[in-house]
Each structure stands twice: as structure tokens, then as C-alpha cells.
Amino acid sequence: MNKAGDRLIAATSLPRYQHVKEINLEFAQDIEDEHLEVLQSKCFVSLQKLESLNLNGCQKISDKGIEAITSTCSKLKVFSIYWNVRVTDIGIKHVVENCKQIVDLNLSGCKNISDKALQLIAENYQELESLNLTRCIKLTDGGLQQILSKCSSLQSLNLYALSSFTDKAYKKISSLSLLKFLDLCGAQNLSDEGLSCIAKCKNIVSLNLTWCVRVTDVGAVAIAEGCTSLEFLSLFGIVGVTDKCLEVLSRFCSNTVTTLDVNGCIGIKRRSRDELLQLFPRLRCFKVHS
């Protein structure tokens, strides 16, 4: 929306928005630090009960703006700053200092945060339920391990397009007993050994293994046998899996799987939809990637 910053300030100045609980500024291109600083100084009362703040794609906001807005909303539970390349570890420090109740944090595309940010998150958000680190390219095994060792309540973990992690960190995912959603698309260093550890997460319902090129039947079978509640599974582009993993998957997960992508898996025999439905009667989606 045009002039979103000015509109937001005007709206939160009205009596009817004094107890606003959610603000969505997704891709409001003109939102700047100055707007958030005005909110801090003039609309402080209106934001006291704010629980959800979406700043996705607000590219002009920096650590300065993050400090201003988070200082006004101590009850914030859901915070999303997708694709912000200006925010650094300093901005995350402001978040954890000002907002102690965060359970859902989306840092997807924040390319300038490092392991220091993950350390701050791990130390302050041990009740965190959802974390998205897609394309946070400066992160290493050390930072992720801190998250995995302290944030045991995680139900959703998105590590899409992060090729720097290794089994050293992936094995620690096994400690997340409540995990339901896991995205490892592009995890080039994930081996069967690491995936077999992840298979200990019995409650996983959605698992994206697209382009996990080191995985073979060994790891895929371990997932089939361990994660028997699977509803969504993508093996797209994995050349090391064969019909064997599909047969085991059918044996253990035929009554749960609704989405299965094995396109590009040259070791798996091409099947018609009807043939796949014989293996997985509940199947509704056959292709995740185009």
C-alpha cells in the first residue's frame, strides 16, 4: 500500500486501534526507520498489546527501526522480517531484549545475521516453536547447534537453501521431539547418517529433502520407518534413491502421505498416477516443484 508508514501512524493514533494485536506491513516499500520511531514516541500505548508484527520485504528498515518498534511491544509473540538485508545481529539483540515472549520467528533472507544472532535466540527463546532461517548464508554448524540444544520446543524449522551445514549439526535435530515441519531443501552435506538421526523425530508430518544429493535409500528408508506420520515428503532430484525406499515408505506411511514428489529421482521407476495411488491411497499432490 502506498504511504503505508503515514497510514500506519494515522491509524494507530485513533482510539479504535489502541489495543491492536496484529500489524501486517508485508512489502510496504516506503516503511522506514523514521516511521517506526514515530510509533515509538507517539503511539506507544496503542502497541502495548501487539502480538504479531509482519515486516516482510520492508527493505528500508535497519537495526535502528527494529530497536524502535520492538521497544514498544513487549507482548510480541510472532515476528517476521523476511528478506531484510540491512538487519544484523544488533537488530536481533534488540528483539530478544525487548520481546521476551516470541514463539514464532521468521528471519528468512536476512543475509547479514550470523551465529551470534542464533546464540542470542537460543539463550532467550527456549520456548520458541517456529524458526525460519532460509538463505541466512552466514550461519554455521556452531550457531545451529546452539538452537538445537536449547530450543527443544521447536515444531517448525526451515533451513531451506543452506548448504554450509553438515551432519555435525543435522544429527542434533534428533533432539527436537516435538518437530512437525522440517525443510532441508538443498542440504548438500546431509548424509544418510545424518538423516537417520533425524528419523528419530517421530512427529514429523512435513519433510522437504529436495536436492539433498548425498541421500540414498539408507536414509530414506530410515525416515519411512521412523516418521510414520508423514503427510508431505519431497525427494525431488535425489538420484541415490530407488524403488526400495518407495516400497518401504508405502509399507509404513501409506495411510498418511498426501503429497509426494519423486520427480527427478532417476532410480525410481516412472509410475502413472494410478500406480502411485495403489501405493499411497491418500495421495493428492504428485509434484511440489516445477
C-alpha atoms as a PDB file:
ATOM      1  CA  MET A   1       0.000   0.000   0.000  1.00  0.00           C
ATOM      2  CA  ASN A   2       1.305   3.460  -0.870  1.00  0.00           C
ATOM      3  CA  LYS A   3       2.275   5.726   2.035  1.00  0.00           C
ATOM      4  CA  ALA A   4       1.903   2.768   4.389  1.00  0.00           C
ATOM      5  CA  GLY A   5       4.103   4.394   7.025  1.00  0.00           C
ATOM      6  CA  ASP A   6       1.991   7.533   7.248  1.00  0.00           C
ATOM      7  CA  ARG A   7      -1.219   5.489   7.155  1.00  0.00           C
ATOM      8  CA  LEU A   8       0.025   3.291   9.982  1.00  0.00           C
ATOM      9  CA  ILE A   9       0.883   6.260  12.183  1.00  0.00           C
ATOM     10  CA  ALA A  10      -2.504   7.834  11.491  1.00  0.00           C
ATOM     11  CA  ALA A  11      -4.366   4.598  12.228  1.00  0.00           C
ATOM     12  CA  THR A  12      -2.594   3.813  15.488  1.00  0.00           C
ATOM     13  CA  SER A  13      -3.379   7.340  16.655  1.00  0.00           C
ATOM     14  CA  LEU A  14      -7.111   6.551  16.550  1.00  0.00           C
ATOM     15  CA  PRO A  15      -8.895   5.325  19.701  1.00  0.00           C
ATOM     16  CA  ARG A  16     -10.276   2.226  17.953  1.00  0.00           C
ATOM     17  CA  TYR A  17      -6.732   0.917  17.358  1.00  0.00           C
ATOM     18  CA  GLN A  18      -5.470   1.408  20.891  1.00  0.00           C
ATOM     19  CA  HIS A  19      -5.479  -2.338  21.523  1.00  0.00           C
ATOM     20  CA  VAL A  20      -4.309  -3.579  18.114  1.00  0.00           C
ATOM     21  CA  LYS A  21      -2.930  -7.139  18.247  1.00  0.00           C
ATOM     22  CA  GLU A  22      -1.636  -7.620  14.702  1.00  0.00           C
ATOM     23  CA  ILE A  23       0.129  -5.357  12.214  1.00  0.00           C
ATOM     24  CA  ASN A  24       0.958  -6.595   8.711  1.00  0.00           C
ATOM     25  CA  LEU A  25       3.287  -4.358   6.681  1.00  0.00           C
ATOM     26  CA  GLU A  26       4.404  -7.022   4.222  1.00  0.00           C
ATOM     27  CA  PHE A  27       6.150  -5.432   1.222  1.00  0.00           C
ATOM     28  CA  ALA A  28       5.150  -1.917   2.295  1.00  0.00           C
ATOM     29  CA  GLN A  29       8.115  -0.489   0.387  1.00  0.00           C
ATOM     30  CA  ASP A  30       8.052   3.008   1.863  1.00  0.00           C
ATOM     31  CA  ILE A  31       8.181   1.978   5.527  1.00  0.00           C
ATOM     32  CA  GLU A  32      11.363   3.453   7.020  1.00  0.00           C
ATOM     33  CA  ASP A  33      13.069   3.607  10.403  1.00  0.00           C
ATOM     34  CA  GLU A  34      11.631   7.084  10.922  1.00  0.00           C
ATOM     35  CA  HIS A  35       8.054   5.755  10.803  1.00  0.00           C
ATOM     36  CA  LEU A  36       8.827   3.186  13.480  1.00  0.00           C
ATOM     37  CA  GLU A  37      10.495   5.839  15.626  1.00  0.00           C
ATOM     38  CA  VAL A  38       7.343   7.983  15.417  1.00  0.00           C
ATOM     39  CA  LEU A  39       5.301   4.968  16.522  1.00  0.00           C
ATOM     40  CA  GLN A  40       7.646   4.570  19.470  1.00  0.00           C
ATOM     41  CA  SER A  41       7.291   8.175  20.581  1.00  0.00           C
ATOM     42  CA  LYS A  42       3.661   8.972  19.745  1.00  0.00           C
ATOM     43  CA  CYS A  43       1.753   5.679  19.589  1.00  0.00           C
ATOM     44  CA  PHE A  44       3.382   3.739  22.413  1.00  0.00           C
ATOM     45  CA  VAL A  45       0.092   2.972  24.193  1.00  0.00           C
ATOM     46  CA  SER A  46      -1.554   1.624  21.028  1.00  0.00           C
ATOM     47  CA  LEU A  47       1.098  -1.079  20.641  1.00  0.00           C
ATOM     48  CA  GLN A  48       1.159  -2.399  24.191  1.00  0.00           C
ATOM     49  CA  LYS A  49      -0.952  -5.439  23.264  1.00  0.00           C
ATOM     50  CA  LEU A  50       0.607  -6.131  19.870  1.00  0.00           C
ATOM     51  CA  GLU A  51       1.216  -9.876  19.423  1.00  0.00           C
ATOM     52  CA  SER A  52       2.061 -10.215  15.721  1.00  0.00           C
ATOM     53  CA  LEU A  53       4.248  -7.973  13.548  1.00  0.00           C
ATOM     54  CA  ASN A  54       4.999  -8.662   9.879  1.00  0.00           C
ATOM     55  CA  LEU A  55       7.777  -6.567   8.338  1.00  0.00           C
ATOM     56  CA  ASN A  56       8.433  -8.925   5.415  1.00  0.00           C
ATOM     57  CA  GLY A  57      10.119  -7.233   2.487  1.00  0.00           C
ATOM     58  CA  CYS A  58      10.401  -3.854   4.248  1.00  0.00           C
ATOM     59  CA  GLN A  59      13.863  -3.273   2.830  1.00  0.00           C
ATOM     60  CA  LYS A  60      14.408   0.205   4.251  1.00  0.00           C
ATOM     61  CA  ILE A  61      14.203  -0.886   7.867  1.00  0.00           C
ATOM     62  CA  SER A  62      17.502  -1.302   9.705  1.00  0.00           C
ATOM     63  CA  ASP A  63      18.602  -2.246  13.223  1.00  0.00           C
ATOM     64  CA  LYS A  64      17.598   1.273  14.276  1.00  0.00           C
ATOM     65  CA  GLY A  65      13.992   0.712  13.258  1.00  0.00           C
ATOM     66  CA  ILE A  66      13.924  -2.748  14.843  1.00  0.00           C
ATOM     67  CA  GLU A  67      15.064  -1.219  18.132  1.00  0.00           C
ATOM     68  CA  ALA A  68      12.334   1.428  17.992  1.00  0.00           C
ATOM     69  CA  ILE A  69       9.403  -0.845  17.192  1.00  0.00           C
ATOM     70  CA  THR A  70      10.331  -3.740  19.490  1.00  0.00           C
ATOM     71  CA  SER A  71      10.754  -1.394  22.448  1.00  0.00           C
ATOM     72  CA  THR A  72       7.028  -0.625  22.226  1.00  0.00           C
ATOM     73  CA  CYS A  73       5.607  -4.155  22.026  1.00  0.00           C
ATOM     74  CA  SER A  74       6.824  -6.346  24.868  1.00  0.00           C
ATOM     75  CA  LYS A  75       3.986  -8.852  24.331  1.00  0.00           C
ATOM     76  CA  LEU A  76       5.010  -9.690  20.779  1.00  0.00           C
ATOM     77  CA  LYS A  77       4.767 -13.419  20.010  1.00  0.00           C
ATOM     78  CA  VAL A  78       5.126 -13.562  16.213  1.00  0.00           C
ATOM     79  CA  PHE A  79       7.805 -11.537  14.422  1.00  0.00           C
ATOM     80  CA  SER A  80       8.678 -11.791  10.729  1.00  0.00           C
ATOM     81  CA  ILE A  81      11.311  -9.799   8.799  1.00  0.00           C
ATOM     82  CA  TYR A  82      11.649 -11.892   5.637  1.00  0.00           C
ATOM     83  CA  TRP A  83      14.200 -10.689   3.108  1.00  0.00           C
ATOM     84  CA  ASN A  84      15.757  -7.830   5.051  1.00  0.00           C
ATOM     85  CA  VAL A  85      19.434  -7.436   4.170  1.00  0.00           C
ATOM     86  CA  ARG A  86      20.011  -4.432   6.448  1.00  0.00           C
ATOM     87  CA  VAL A  87      19.209  -6.067   9.764  1.00  0.00           C
ATOM     88  CA  THR A  88      22.226  -7.526  11.576  1.00  0.00           C
ATOM     89  CA  ASP A  89      22.936  -9.309  14.852  1.00  0.00           C
ATOM     90  CA  ILE A  90      22.429  -5.945  16.579  1.00  0.00           C
ATOM     91  CA  GLY A  91      18.797  -5.885  15.445  1.00  0.00           C
ATOM     92  CA  ILE A  92      18.253  -9.401  16.767  1.00  0.00           C
ATOM     93  CA  LYS A  93      19.788  -8.299  20.065  1.00  0.00           C
ATOM     94  CA  HIS A  94      17.123  -5.582  20.317  1.00  0.00           C
ATOM     95  CA  VAL A  95      14.401  -8.144  19.589  1.00  0.00           C
ATOM     96  CA  VAL A  96      15.462 -10.574  22.320  1.00  0.00           C
ATOM     97  CA  GLU A  97      15.982  -7.785  24.854  1.00  0.00           C
ATOM     98  CA  ASN A  98      12.622  -6.112  24.238  1.00  0.00           C
ATOM     99  CA  CYS A  99      10.303  -9.004  23.340  1.00  0.00           C
ATOM    100  CA  LYS A 100      10.560 -11.928  25.737  1.00  0.00           C
ATOM    101  CA  GLN A 101       7.522 -13.896  24.548  1.00  0.00           C
ATOM    102  CA  ILE A 102       8.420 -14.649  20.917  1.00  0.00           C
ATOM    103  CA  VAL A 103       7.373 -18.149  19.803  1.00  0.00           C
ATOM    104  CA  ASP A 104       7.405 -17.671  16.005  1.00  0.00           C
ATOM    105  CA  LEU A 105      10.408 -16.001  14.354  1.00  0.00           C
ATOM    106  CA  ASN A 106      10.958 -15.622  10.603  1.00  0.00           C
ATOM    107  CA  LEU A 107      14.409 -14.395   9.569  1.00  0.00           C
ATOM    108  CA  SER A 108      14.263 -15.807   6.039  1.00  0.00           C
ATOM    109  CA  GLY A 109      16.646 -13.995   3.695  1.00  0.00           C
ATOM    110  CA  CYS A 110      18.291 -11.918   6.429  1.00  0.00           C
ATOM    111  CA  LYS A 111      21.722 -12.478   4.926  1.00  0.00           C
ATOM    112  CA  ASN A 112      23.639 -10.352   7.420  1.00  0.00           C
ATOM    113  CA  ILE A 113      22.838 -12.224  10.610  1.00  0.00           C
ATOM    114  CA  SER A 114      25.448 -14.605  11.964  1.00  0.00           C
ATOM    115  CA  ASP A 115      25.879 -17.308  14.587  1.00  0.00           C
ATOM    116  CA  LYS A 116      25.843 -14.535  17.188  1.00  0.00           C
ATOM    117  CA  ALA A 117      22.166 -13.950  16.397  1.00  0.00           C
ATOM    118  CA  LEU A 118      21.437 -17.651  16.824  1.00  0.00           C
ATOM    119  CA  GLN A 119      23.224 -17.625  20.164  1.00  0.00           C
ATOM    120  CA  LEU A 120      21.002 -14.750  21.322  1.00  0.00           C
ATOM    121  CA  ILE A 121      17.886 -16.573  20.110  1.00  0.00           C
ATOM    122  CA  ALA A 122      18.910 -19.832  21.782  1.00  0.00           C
ATOM    123  CA  GLU A 123      19.630 -18.154  25.099  1.00  0.00           C
ATOM    124  CA  ASN A 124      16.437 -16.101  25.201  1.00  0.00           C
ATOM    125  CA  TYR A 125      13.767 -18.092  23.354  1.00  0.00           C
ATOM    126  CA  GLN A 126      13.850 -21.595  24.723  1.00  0.00           C
ATOM    127  CA  GLU A 127      10.062 -21.847  24.221  1.00  0.00           C
ATOM    128  CA  LEU A 128      10.398 -20.988  20.518  1.00  0.00           C
ATOM    129  CA  GLU A 129       8.027 -23.059  18.364  1.00  0.00           C
ATOM    130  CA  SER A 130       8.812 -21.910  14.816  1.00  0.00           C
ATOM    131  CA  LEU A 131      12.071 -20.659  13.284  1.00  0.00           C
ATOM    132  CA  ASN A 132      12.764 -19.830   9.636  1.00  0.00           C
ATOM    133  CA  LEU A 133      16.423 -19.356   8.665  1.00  0.00           C
ATOM    134  CA  THR A 134      16.039 -19.700   4.884  1.00  0.00           C
ATOM    135  CA  ARG A 135      19.036 -18.277   2.998  1.00  0.00           C
ATOM    136  CA  CYS A 136      20.753 -16.887   6.108  1.00  0.00           C
ATOM    137  CA  ILE A 137      24.042 -17.676   4.430  1.00  0.00           C
ATOM    138  CA  LYS A 138      26.468 -16.623   7.188  1.00  0.00           C
ATOM    139  CA  LEU A 139      25.285 -19.314   9.602  1.00  0.00           C
ATOM    140  CA  THR A 140      27.446 -22.310  10.518  1.00  0.00           C
ATOM    141  CA  ASP A 141      27.075 -25.602  12.375  1.00  0.00           C
ATOM    142  CA  GLY A 142      28.026 -23.883  15.626  1.00  0.00           C
ATOM    143  CA  GLY A 143      25.119 -21.460  15.545  1.00  0.00           C
ATOM    144  CA  LEU A 144      22.562 -24.060  14.542  1.00  0.00           C
ATOM    145  CA  GLN A 145      23.759 -26.436  17.263  1.00  0.00           C
ATOM    146  CA  GLN A 146      23.044 -23.793  19.893  1.00  0.00           C
ATOM    147  CA  ILE A 147      19.470 -23.527  18.634  1.00  0.00           C
ATOM    148  CA  LEU A 148      19.018 -27.289  18.585  1.00  0.00           C
ATOM    149  CA  SER A 149      20.432 -27.783  22.070  1.00  0.00           C
ATOM    150  CA  LYS A 150      18.332 -25.099  23.769  1.00  0.00           C
ATOM    151  CA  CYS A 151      15.128 -24.616  21.744  1.00  0.00           C
ATOM    152  CA  SER A 152      13.609 -28.024  22.429  1.00  0.00           C
ATOM    153  CA  SER A 153      10.028 -26.811  21.859  1.00  0.00           C
ATOM    154  CA  LEU A 154      10.554 -26.220  18.123  1.00  0.00           C
ATOM    155  CA  GLN A 155       7.763 -27.619  15.982  1.00  0.00           C
ATOM    156  CA  SER A 156       8.791 -25.980  12.721  1.00  0.00           C
ATOM    157  CA  LEU A 157      12.340 -25.468  11.420  1.00  0.00           C
ATOM    158  CA  ASN A 158      13.073 -24.093   7.964  1.00  0.00           C
ATOM    159  CA  LEU A 159      16.674 -24.449   6.752  1.00  0.00           C
ATOM    160  CA  TYR A 160      15.916 -24.014   3.049  1.00  0.00           C
ATOM    161  CA  ALA A 161      18.888 -23.251   0.749  1.00  0.00           C
ATOM    162  CA  LEU A 162      21.562 -23.507   3.449  1.00  0.00           C
ATOM    163  CA  SER A 163      24.344 -25.653   2.051  1.00  0.00           C
ATOM    164  CA  SER A 164      27.008 -24.895   4.669  1.00  0.00           C
ATOM    165  CA  PHE A 165      25.613 -27.074   7.468  1.00  0.00           C
ATOM    166  CA  THR A 166      26.948 -30.600   7.958  1.00  0.00           C
ATOM    167  CA  ASP A 167      25.924 -33.786   9.733  1.00  0.00           C
ATOM    168  CA  LYS A 168      27.555 -32.393  12.857  1.00  0.00           C
ATOM    169  CA  ALA A 169      24.550 -30.100  13.200  1.00  0.00           C
ATOM    170  CA  TYR A 170      21.946 -32.183  11.372  1.00  0.00           C
ATOM    171  CA  LYS A 171      22.344 -35.044  13.848  1.00  0.00           C
ATOM    172  CA  LYS A 172      21.311 -32.700  16.675  1.00  0.00           C
ATOM    173  CA  ILE A 173      17.891 -32.239  15.068  1.00  0.00           C
ATOM    174  CA  SER A 174      17.034 -35.610  16.604  1.00  0.00           C
ATOM    175  CA  SER A 175      16.660 -33.863  19.970  1.00  0.00           C
ATOM    176  CA  LEU A 176      13.558 -31.979  18.734  1.00  0.00           C
ATOM    177  CA  SER A 177      10.898 -34.424  19.854  1.00  0.00           C
ATOM    178  CA  LEU A 178       8.019 -32.045  19.007  1.00  0.00           C
ATOM    179  CA  LEU A 179       9.215 -31.251  15.470  1.00  0.00           C
ATOM    180  CA  LYS A 180       6.481 -31.472  12.813  1.00  0.00           C
ATOM    181  CA  PHE A 181       7.780 -29.381   9.892  1.00  0.00           C
ATOM    182  CA  LEU A 182      11.353 -29.597   8.577  1.00  0.00           C
ATOM    183  CA  ASP A 183      12.647 -28.057   5.356  1.00  0.00           C
ATOM    184  CA  LEU A 184      16.148 -29.155   4.331  1.00  0.00           C
ATOM    185  CA  CYS A 185      15.917 -28.303   0.629  1.00  0.00           C
ATOM    186  CA  GLY A 186      19.436 -28.000  -0.783  1.00  0.00           C
ATOM    187  CA  ALA A 187      21.182 -29.558   2.232  1.00  0.00           C
ATOM    188  CA  GLN A 188      24.108 -30.742   0.121  1.00  0.00           C
ATOM    189  CA  ASN A 189      26.101 -32.084   3.072  1.00  0.00           C
ATOM    190  CA  LEU A 190      23.296 -34.120   4.621  1.00  0.00           C
ATOM    191  CA  SER A 191      24.234 -37.820   4.545  1.00  0.00           C
ATOM    192  CA  ASP A 192      22.295 -40.979   5.289  1.00  0.00           C
ATOM    193  CA  GLU A 193      23.833 -40.966   8.758  1.00  0.00           C
ATOM    194  CA  GLY A 194      22.500 -37.504   9.496  1.00  0.00           C
ATOM    195  CA  LEU A 195      19.098 -38.302   8.023  1.00  0.00           C
ATOM    196  CA  SER A 196      18.877 -41.496  10.080  1.00  0.00           C
ATOM    197  CA  CYS A 197      19.284 -39.364  13.211  1.00  0.00           C
ATOM    198  CA  ILE A 198      16.536 -37.016  12.031  1.00  0.00           C
ATOM    199  CA  ALA A 199      14.301 -40.099  11.655  1.00  0.00           C
ATOM    200  CA  LYS A 200      14.129 -40.194  15.454  1.00  0.00           C
ATOM    201  CA  CYS A 201      11.761 -37.203  15.265  1.00  0.00           C
ATOM    202  CA  LYS A 202       8.639 -39.354  15.276  1.00  0.00           C
ATOM    203  CA  ASN A 203       6.165 -36.482  14.935  1.00  0.00           C
ATOM    204  CA  ILE A 204       7.374 -35.055  11.617  1.00  0.00           C
ATOM    205  CA  VAL A 205       4.491 -34.622   9.172  1.00  0.00           C
ATOM    206  CA  SER A 206       6.252 -32.481   6.538  1.00  0.00           C
ATOM    207  CA  LEU A 207       9.785 -33.104   5.277  1.00  0.00           C
ATOM    208  CA  ASN A 208      11.443 -31.411   2.308  1.00  0.00           C
ATOM    209  CA  LEU A 209      14.580 -33.233   1.134  1.00  0.00           C
ATOM    210  CA  THR A 210      14.697 -31.657  -2.329  1.00  0.00           C
ATOM    211  CA  TRP A 211      18.229 -31.671  -3.780  1.00  0.00           C
ATOM    212  CA  CYS A 212      19.721 -33.438  -0.748  1.00  0.00           C
ATOM    213  CA  VAL A 213      22.099 -35.052  -3.200  1.00  0.00           C
ATOM    214  CA  ARG A 214      24.040 -37.307  -0.789  1.00  0.00           C
ATOM    215  CA  VAL A 215      20.950 -39.138   0.441  1.00  0.00           C
ATOM    216  CA  THR A 216      20.346 -42.732  -0.672  1.00  0.00           C
ATOM    217  CA  ASP A 217      17.844 -45.468   0.129  1.00  0.00           C
ATOM    218  CA  VAL A 218      19.504 -45.948   3.519  1.00  0.00           C
ATOM    219  CA  GLY A 219      18.459 -42.531   4.781  1.00  0.00           C
ATOM    220  CA  ALA A 220      15.093 -42.510   3.024  1.00  0.00           C
ATOM    221  CA  VAL A 221      14.184 -45.908   4.471  1.00  0.00           C
ATOM    222  CA  ALA A 222      15.142 -44.723   7.951  1.00  0.00           C
ATOM    223  CA  ILE A 223      12.733 -41.788   7.531  1.00  0.00           C
ATOM    224  CA  ALA A 224       9.958 -44.102   6.304  1.00  0.00           C
ATOM    225  CA  GLU A 225      10.378 -46.426   9.273  1.00  0.00           C
ATOM    226  CA  GLY A 226      10.790 -43.692  11.871  1.00  0.00           C
ATOM    227  CA  CYS A 227       8.437 -40.923  10.753  1.00  0.00           C
ATOM    228  CA  THR A 228       5.221 -42.855  10.287  1.00  0.00           C
ATOM    229  CA  SER A 229       3.025 -39.736  10.474  1.00  0.00           C
ATOM    230  CA  LEU A 230       4.471 -38.243   7.272  1.00  0.00           C
ATOM    231  CA  GLU A 231       1.967 -36.376   5.121  1.00  0.00           C
ATOM    232  CA  PHE A 232       4.339 -34.364   2.914  1.00  0.00           C
ATOM    233  CA  LEU A 233       7.621 -35.686   1.504  1.00  0.00           C
ATOM    234  CA  SER A 234       9.755 -34.314  -1.315  1.00  0.00           C
ATOM    235  CA  LEU A 235      12.667 -36.359  -2.636  1.00  0.00           C
ATOM    236  CA  PHE A 236      12.863 -34.234  -5.775  1.00  0.00           C
ATOM    237  CA  GLY A 237      16.191 -34.507  -7.603  1.00  0.00           C
ATOM    238  CA  ILE A 238      17.766 -37.192  -5.392  1.00  0.00           C
ATOM    239  CA  VAL A 239      19.388 -39.687  -7.744  1.00  0.00           C
ATOM    240  CA  GLY A 240      20.512 -42.047  -4.968  1.00  0.00           C
ATOM    241  CA  VAL A 241      17.048 -43.319  -4.024  1.00  0.00           C
ATOM    242  CA  THR A 242      15.359 -46.272  -5.723  1.00  0.00           C
ATOM    243  CA  ASP A 243      12.101 -48.206  -5.682  1.00  0.00           C
ATOM    244  CA  LYS A 244      13.232 -49.801  -2.432  1.00  0.00           C
ATOM    245  CA  CYS A 245      12.614 -46.613  -0.438  1.00  0.00           C
ATOM    246  CA  LEU A 246       9.245 -46.125  -2.131  1.00  0.00           C
ATOM    247  CA  GLU A 247       8.159 -49.625  -1.179  1.00  0.00           C
ATOM    248  CA  VAL A 248       9.200 -49.148   2.466  1.00  0.00           C
ATOM    249  CA  LEU A 249       7.515 -45.748   2.512  1.00  0.00           C
ATOM    250  CA  SER A 250       4.319 -47.368   1.276  1.00  0.00           C
ATOM    251  CA  ARG A 251       4.552 -50.040   3.936  1.00  0.00           C
ATOM    252  CA  PHE A 252       4.863 -47.580   6.821  1.00  0.00           C
ATOM    253  CA  CYS A 253       3.185 -44.363   5.590  1.00  0.00           C
ATOM    254  CA  SER A 254       0.577 -45.350   3.010  1.00  0.00           C
ATOM    255  CA  ASN A 255      -2.287 -44.156   5.203  1.00  0.00           C
ATOM    256  CA  THR A 256      -0.805 -40.720   5.886  1.00  0.00           C
ATOM    257  CA  VAL A 257       1.103 -39.461   2.809  1.00  0.00           C
ATOM    258  CA  THR A 258      -0.908 -36.932   0.776  1.00  0.00           C
ATOM    259  CA  THR A 259       1.947 -35.141  -1.001  1.00  0.00           C
ATOM    260  CA  LEU A 260       4.879 -36.990  -2.577  1.00  0.00           C
ATOM    261  CA  ASP A 261       7.390 -35.648  -5.099  1.00  0.00           C
ATOM    262  CA  VAL A 262       9.836 -38.148  -6.584  1.00  0.00           C
ATOM    263  CA  ASN A 263      10.375 -36.292  -9.851  1.00  0.00           C
ATOM    264  CA  GLY A 264      14.000 -36.316 -10.925  1.00  0.00           C
ATOM    265  CA  CYS A 265      14.684 -39.461  -8.876  1.00  0.00           C
ATOM    266  CA  ILE A 266      16.103 -41.437 -11.774  1.00  0.00           C
ATOM    267  CA  GLY A 267      16.466 -44.568  -9.640  1.00  0.00           C
ATOM    268  CA  ILE A 268      12.722 -44.741  -9.069  1.00  0.00           C
ATOM    269  CA  LYS A 269      10.632 -46.279 -11.828  1.00  0.00           C
ATOM    270  CA  ARG A 270       8.275 -43.840 -13.504  1.00  0.00           C
ATOM    271  CA  ARG A 271       4.728 -44.576 -12.416  1.00  0.00           C
ATOM    272  CA  SER A 272       1.347 -43.351 -13.518  1.00  0.00           C
ATOM    273  CA  ARG A 273      -0.879 -41.586 -11.024  1.00  0.00           C
ATOM    274  CA  ASP A 274      -2.978 -44.697 -10.685  1.00  0.00           C
ATOM    275  CA  GLU A 275       0.095 -46.775  -9.857  1.00  0.00           C
ATOM    276  CA  LEU A 276       1.195 -44.288  -7.213  1.00  0.00           C
ATOM    277  CA  LEU A 277      -2.305 -44.278  -5.745  1.00  0.00           C
ATOM    278  CA  GLN A 278      -2.082 -48.044  -5.300  1.00  0.00           C
ATOM    279  CA  LEU A 279       0.954 -47.460  -3.083  1.00  0.00           C
ATOM    280  CA  PHE A 280      -0.421 -44.327  -1.400  1.00  0.00           C
ATOM    281  CA  PRO A 281      -4.243 -44.250  -1.468  1.00  0.00           C
ATOM    282  CA  ARG A 282      -4.451 -40.801   0.164  1.00  0.00           C
ATOM    283  CA  LEU A 283      -2.091 -39.148  -2.316  1.00  0.00           C
ATOM    284  CA  ARG A 284      -3.417 -35.843  -3.652  1.00  0.00           C
ATOM    285  CA  CYS A 285      -0.336 -33.966  -4.841  1.00  0.00           C
ATOM    286  CA  PHE A 286       2.275 -35.604  -7.077  1.00  0.00           C
ATOM    287  CA  LYS A 287       4.568 -32.680  -7.805  1.00  0.00           C
ATOM    288  CA  VAL A 288       5.838 -29.967  -5.471  1.00  0.00           C
ATOM    289  CA  HIS A 289       8.407 -28.431  -7.835  1.00  0.00           C
ATOM    290  CA  SER A 290       8.034 -27.476 -11.482  1.00  0.00           C
END
